[in-house]
Each structure stands twice: as C-alpha cells, then as structure tokens.
Amino acid sequence: MAVVASGAQLRAMEDLLPHQEDLLYEEELARNPYNLKMWIRYVQARTQASPKRRYLLYERALRTLPGSYKLWHSYLSERRLVVRGLRPDNVAFEALNNTFERALVTMHKMPRIWLEYLQLLMAQRLVTRTRRTFDRALASLPITQHERIWQLYLKFIHSPGIPVETAVRLYRRYLKLEPTHAEEYIAYLKAKGRWGEAALKLAELLNDDTFRSLEGKSKHALWLELCDIITKHPKDVSGMRVDAILRGGIRRFTDEVGRLWTAMADYYIRRSMFEKARDVYEEGLCSVLTVHDFSIIYDAYTQFEESLLSASMEQLAGDDEDAMAADDDDGADFLLKDDGNDVDLRLARLEHLMNRRPELLSSVILRQNPHNVAEWHKRVKLFEGKPMKQILTYTEAVRTVDPDKATGKPHSLWCAFAKFYERHGDVPNARIIFQKATEARYKYVDDLAQVWCEWVEMELRHSNFKRALELIKRVLTPTPRPARMTQEEERALPVQDRVYRNLKLHLMHTDLEESLGTRESTCAAYDRILELRIATPQVILNYTVFLTEQKAFEDAFKVYERGIALFRYPHVKDIWAAYLSAFVHRYGGRKLERARDLYEQAIKDAPAQDCKALFLEYAKLEETHGLARHAMDIYARALQAVPKDLRKNIIDIYVSRASDFFGIAKVREIYESAIEAEPPNDLSDDDVREICMRYATLETKLGEIDRARAIYVHGAAVSHPDRAADYWAAWRAFEVRHGNEDTFKEMMRILRSVKVSFSHTQINSIVDAARITSRAETEAGVVAGAGSKRPREGGDPMAELEVEAVAAVAAMGLGTAAAAGAGSSGRTALSGFVSAGVIQQGSDKDAAAGGTRSND
C-alpha cells in the first residue's frame, strides 16, 4: 500500500510539473511575467488538463497579476461549475467561499464579483453571513452600483427562513435609497401581517405631496387601501388617529363618502364600540350629499341594527334554555328576574330607523340643492299629521331658499305656509305670514303679485270683502319716486316698488270693483290700466263688455277706439271683430255711413291674410242694410285684396250672391273677369280650371253649347293632361253628349297640342339651364386659358344644335294648334263665344248643323 501511495503521489507531482508543450509559455512568462494575454492563452491551451493543474496556473497568474478582473472572473466561474450539484455543507463550498474572499481583496469595486459571491452564499442558506456580505458589498461599492446589489438583496429578503424583523429593517434601509418603492414595502408588510406598520407607512405616503406611485395608484386608491387596513385590523392600528384619518379622507374624496363613513363605523364595530358606531352612522346620514352615498350608509346602518337585534334574540333564546334546565322553584324566581336584555329597545330602534328613511332622504336632496322649492313641499308632506314639524319645516324653507338661486317658485312656500294656518283656522297668523311674504325679497314681480293675490283670495274666502278691496288698492298705490326714471333705473328697484304695474293685480282689482264697487270705480280701475299702458286686447274686451252691460254703448265704442289705437295686427284683430259686431248689432242700418267708415278703416289697416272676414262682413252689412250694388263692389275689391289661395272661396260667395241679386248676366261677368284676370289679381291654374268647369256646366244647363265648348277650349291651356285628368274627362263627356265627330276630333287635336306645349315648356327650361351652364363653362375656360385658342362665337355648338332641334319639334307639334287659334297660346278672350272660333276645319254649314244637332 505504501508503494502504491507513493506512486500516486509521484504521478500527481509529475502532472503538476510543466510538460514539454508548456515550455514555450513558461519561457515567455519567465521573460515577462506580467503579460496578461500570455497567461490567458496559457490557461486556454490547457483546457484538457486536470482541475488542479488549471487551478495552479490560475493561482500563479493571480499571484503575479492580483488586480486582473478577467483572471479572477474566469477562475471563479470555473470553480463555481465544480460545486454545482453538491450539498451546501460540502467542503468545496467553503473553499470556494475562501477564494471569493481572496478575490474581493482586490476586486471589491467589481459588482459582478460581489453578485456571484452573494448568489453562492444564498444557495448555501447562510443567512447571517449572507446579510453581512450584502452589507460589505454596499459599503464597498459606489452608490451608483447599489441598485444592482439591492435587487438581489430584496430577493434574499423574500426567500424562506428570513426573520420578519430583519426583513423590515432591511426594507427601511432600502427606502432611504429608493423612497419611491414604498409600495413594495407596504405589500410585504401586508403579506406578513404587519398591519400597523403598513398603515403608518400608507399614512406617511398620503401626507407626502411629492410621492408618485410606481404602480399607477392614485391618492384616492391609497386612501381606500388605508381605510381597509385600519377598519379591518383595529387592534393593530390602535396607536393611530383612525377617526381623524377617515374624516380627512371624507373631506378630500367626495365620491367615496359613503364608503368611508361605513368604514369608520365598521372600525368601531370591530372594537365593540356599538354606540360610537351608531353615532357615526347618524352623522354620515346627516352629512352626505348624494343618494348613492346615503343608500350605502343606510343599508349598512340597517344591517348593523339587524345584526344587533339578532344577537340579542339569540342571547335571549340561550337564557331561556338555561332557565328550562333549572329547578321548578327557581323557575318562578327567574320569571321575576330582570336579565337586562334589550330586545325591545333594539327592535324599536330598527323600526324608528326605517320610518325615518323618507325624511333622511329628503334631507340629502335638500343638501344637494337647498333652494329646491319642490323638495321643500315634499318634505312638508312627509310630516302630515305633525303640525309643529310642518311649521318648523316651512320656517326653515323660507329662511333657506334664495330667490336668485331657487329652482321653482319661492313664493309658493310663503303661500303654502299661510294656507297651512288657514286650514287650521288660524287666520290672524295666516295674515302675519302673508305680511312677511310681501316684505320678502323676490326675483320677479309676478312672484310678489301672486302672494298679494293669494292674500286677497284668502280674505274673500272668509267673506272679508272690504279688507280684500283695501289690500288690492294698497298694493296698487305706487311708492314715491323721482319724476323721471330710465328703464334701467326702474329695473334696479326692488320688486315691491314695481309691483303696482303688475297686470294680474290690476285684473283682480277690476274684478273686485265689478263685484263690489260702482261703475265709476270700475271704469277708473280700467282707465288706470290703460294709462299705465299694460293693457292687453283681452282687457279692452272685458272693459267694453262691462260698459255694454251697463248700457253705456258709446263709452264702450270709445274704449274700442282706444284699444285700436294701442295695438296693431295681429293683436288688434279681435278688437276690430268685436267692435264691428257690437256696432252693427247696436245700430244696424241707422248709422250706415259710420259703419262703412269703420269697415273701410279696418280693411285699410288689416293685412291681406286677415281681411277676408272683414270684406265678407262688410258685404253682408250692405246686403242687409245697404245696396246690393255696393255689396258686389265689395266682393270685387275682396278678390283683389285677399291672397291668391283665398280668392276661389270669395268667387264662390260672389257668384252665389250675384245670382240672387242680378241674375245670370252678372254671374257671366264674374266668371269671365276671374278667368281673364292678369297678375297680380289672377287665380292659380287649378282654380282657373275648376272655375272653367263650373262656368261650362252653367252654360250647358242654359243650352249655350258653343259657349260651353269655348270655355273648355280656354281652360285647356292650363290643364296638364296628366295632372288634370278630371278636366279632360269632363270635356270628353261633354263632347260625347252634345258634340259630333268633328268637335270630338278637334278636342283630341287640342289635347295633343297641349301635351306638346307642356313638353315644349319643360324642354325649354332644360335647354335654358344647359345654355346657362355652357355659357358659364365657356367663360371659365376663357378666364383660365388666356392666350389659348378662342372659343367660337355664340357659345357651345352642341347647345345650339339642341335648341334648334327643340324648336323644330315644337314647330311641328304646335303648327296645327296655332292654325286653330286654340288655348295653347295663352288664355284667350271669351267675347262672342261663337263656334267658328273653335271649329275652323269644317264648313260653317257643318258647324251650324253640328250646333243644331247639339241643341237637339
């Protein structure tokens, strides 16, 4: 064995000695031992050598060049590969640790060496040694390299087996370097159950205005996180001012008020401070501004009271079971014993809370807008049957609502307040309320006027007529003011100084005077309205009706005249109608000239669209009390004055009355003048066509067949074959009944001519549009292309060809119509109405024969 051992030692020594191939490197290194590249080549050339030989080469090189990072890093990396997979307690690890320590003597400024050493120690689970090595690394490296070390340090902190206290202290050191990473520290504390420290750190971050979350959390989110911690773990945060923290959050974050209030109450509930929690709920319900927050707090409050009630009932049930197990004699004593259970009290609290919900909700809405008049009225209704609360509510409402900010009508609160006293039979207090209401500030005069009206109506309901009349006279008495005031200065006055001009109060005054006063006082009230120039047409009509009832007809007519002088159309229309009707009803034909003057004045002032009724009433007056000839003249004037769309109705009435008074000759004159009228007194084509049909029917009934046919020919000029099919059907039926073959052919020829005429008109409009477009394009081309080839004289040649083609077609189609002298050339004169003007292709004999046959 000794021989064998000595042989192995000899082989090992031979392996460490330089070989023949190493002599080149050895000679070079002997000449220059500080040649780093040669050492590196030497080591790389011996990759197949044993580890010991390679380690010996590294040691020799590092002894010569102890400050070479490349040699140290390569050496340590090779040594780390050897210990991979070994147990942590293997001696190879300790040898490697010693090697790292020797390397750090000179490489203490190299963070990579430190990181590899620290990773090696973390793999060995050497907690204390690793922590101290981390501290040495941080002490050795410059501050700019600490971030790399701390990344691994934090990983070491989160590894299993690290004491929490140690980790917390290390995190505190880390936050001095990187204060923005405080959220990582808070997350670690929450994971380890250190709720108190987490809450303190969160509070510190919230108080730091310069803090910006790396995780993108807002201050609002951090507040909610803090609230969750301090409310769910009250024992761990006993040293913090939880109440102040939550109230600060309520003031800052108005969108989470309900949640924060419930969180504060939950904090006291977890600490078994139930009365304090109830106070918090009540305070929250009385301070929130939104219905959403109110619902959150109310639901939580209700659940809290229900849970307390359930716990009390369970406790009572348990006491009953214990009592049943006791002795019978003792049971009698138990029934007389007061166990202090408060089930009835808790049940009453829960019922009271549920009954208060509408009132609390109303308070929330009023806190949103204390000037909401409608909500104040709803709040009063909530206290139905509780007069004292209603009075307090009304008092608070009239003190709170600002007229300039009010939503609704603030005067309605005063009126409702006074009516409340009136309903309860306390009229003197109602008068006091109304008096205060008249002295209150309002935005609009109508609001104050409504208060006075309500006061007067209350006095009337209690039959205090004299007091009511005194009140209305009192308010309508103007206050002293300068003789001359501009409109701006008058608008700046309070409404109490301007209410005397309110029309509503004046109308009430006139009503009271009509009922309680004399004719003179009533007239004075109406005259006061007219003097202030606040009258309306209805006021004028009311005044005249009153005077008419008093048989003062001429005074009524004077009032009509004053109203006509005050107003213009369309407001004066009703006054004129009432005036004329009253005058005619009063005098009839006794003052015909005066009535005519009135109608002439009314027609002169009336616009065209409103004068139709006046003309018809005027004509009726002449028919009843005047001359029929004057009535016909009025109808004729009406045809010229009214708009075109109303003339046909006038013609119908005109023809009817002319037939009654003057016979068929006057009717023919009216029809002829209507269909021959020139613009602007002409009728629309549809009206002309209908009048022609009526005129032709009339002539047919009278046996004037040729005149009827001439009328049909005249109306054909405005009768489109497609749009006036009824006209051509009527003419066709007329020719079938009264005409012959020649007249029927002539009708068909005229029909074709009319078709061509309307087609020609349509084509002309298209050609004109094309010509205008072509001319515009030509002019644009001349302007844009100055210096280029000039266009041909006369415009676009294609447009000229189109015009010539259309003209040729029109000439071919209308030649026969022009020869016949029929209606396509316009509305022809109707004098004579002889058949020769209609049928020119046949002989006079045939025409006469046709006419005879027609008459037969």
Coordinates of N, CA and C in Angstrom, one line a residue, residues 285 291-299 302 350-365 375 379 382:
L285 N -75.4 59.9 7.8 CA -76.7 60.1 7.2 C -77.1 61.6 7.1
V291 N -77.6 60.6 -3.1 CA -78.5 59.5 -2.8 C -77.7 58.2 -2.8
H292 N -76.7 58.1 -3.6 CA -75.9 56.8 -3.7 C -75.2 56.6 -2.3
D293 N -74.5 57.7 -1.8 CA -73.8 57.5 -0.5 C -74.8 57.3 0.6
F294 N -76.0 57.9 0.5 CA -77.0 57.7 1.5 C -77.4 56.3 1.5
S295 N -77.6 55.7 0.4 CA -78.1 54.3 0.3 C -77.0 53.4 0.9
I296 N -75.7 53.6 0.6 CA -74.7 52.8 1.2 C -74.7 52.9 2.7
I297 N -74.7 54.1 3.3 CA -74.7 54.2 4.7 C -76.0 53.6 5.4
Y298 N -77.1 53.9 4.7 CA -78.4 53.5 5.3 C -78.5 51.9 5.3
D299 N -78.1 51.3 4.2 CA -78.1 49.8 4.2 C -77.1 49.3 5.2
T302 N -78.8 49.8 8.7 CA -79.9 48.8 8.9 C -79.3 47.4 9.2
L350 N -84.7 49.9 15.3 CA -84.7 49.4 13.9 C -86.0 50.0 13.3
E351 N -87.1 49.9 13.9 CA -88.4 50.5 13.3 C -88.3 52.0 13.2
H352 N -87.7 52.7 14.1 CA -87.5 54.1 14.0 C -86.6 54.5 12.9
L353 N -85.6 53.7 12.7 CA -84.7 54.0 11.5 C -85.4 53.8 10.2
M354 N -86.2 52.8 10.1 CA -86.9 52.5 8.8 C -88.0 53.6 8.6
N355 N -88.6 54.0 9.7 CA -89.6 55.1 9.5 C -89.0 56.4 9.1
R356 N -87.8 56.6 9.5 CA -87.1 57.9 9.2 C -86.5 58.0 7.8
R357 N -86.5 56.9 7.1 CA -85.8 56.9 5.8 C -86.3 58.0 4.8
P358 N -87.7 58.2 4.6 CA -88.1 59.3 3.7 C -87.6 60.7 4.2
E359 N -87.6 60.9 5.5 CA -87.1 62.2 6.0 C -85.6 62.4 5.7
L360 N -84.9 61.3 6.0 CA -83.4 61.4 5.8 C -83.1 61.6 4.3
L361 N -83.8 60.9 3.5 CA -83.6 61.0 2.0 C -83.9 62.4 1.5
S362 N -85.0 63.0 2.1 CA -85.3 64.4 1.7 C -84.2 65.3 2.2
S363 N -83.6 65.1 3.3 CA -82.6 65.9 3.8 C -81.4 65.9 2.9
V364 N -81.1 64.7 2.3 CA -80.0 64.5 1.4 C -80.2 65.3 0.1
I365 N -81.4 65.3 -0.4 CA -81.7 66.0 -1.6 C -81.7 67.5 -1.4
E375 N -88.9 70.2 -3.5 CA -88.5 69.3 -2.5 C -88.9 69.7 -1.1
R379 N -91.1 67.7 1.5 CA -90.7 67.4 2.9 C -91.8 67.8 3.9
L382 N -94.2 65.0 4.2 CA -93.7 63.9 5.0 C -94.2 63.9 6.4

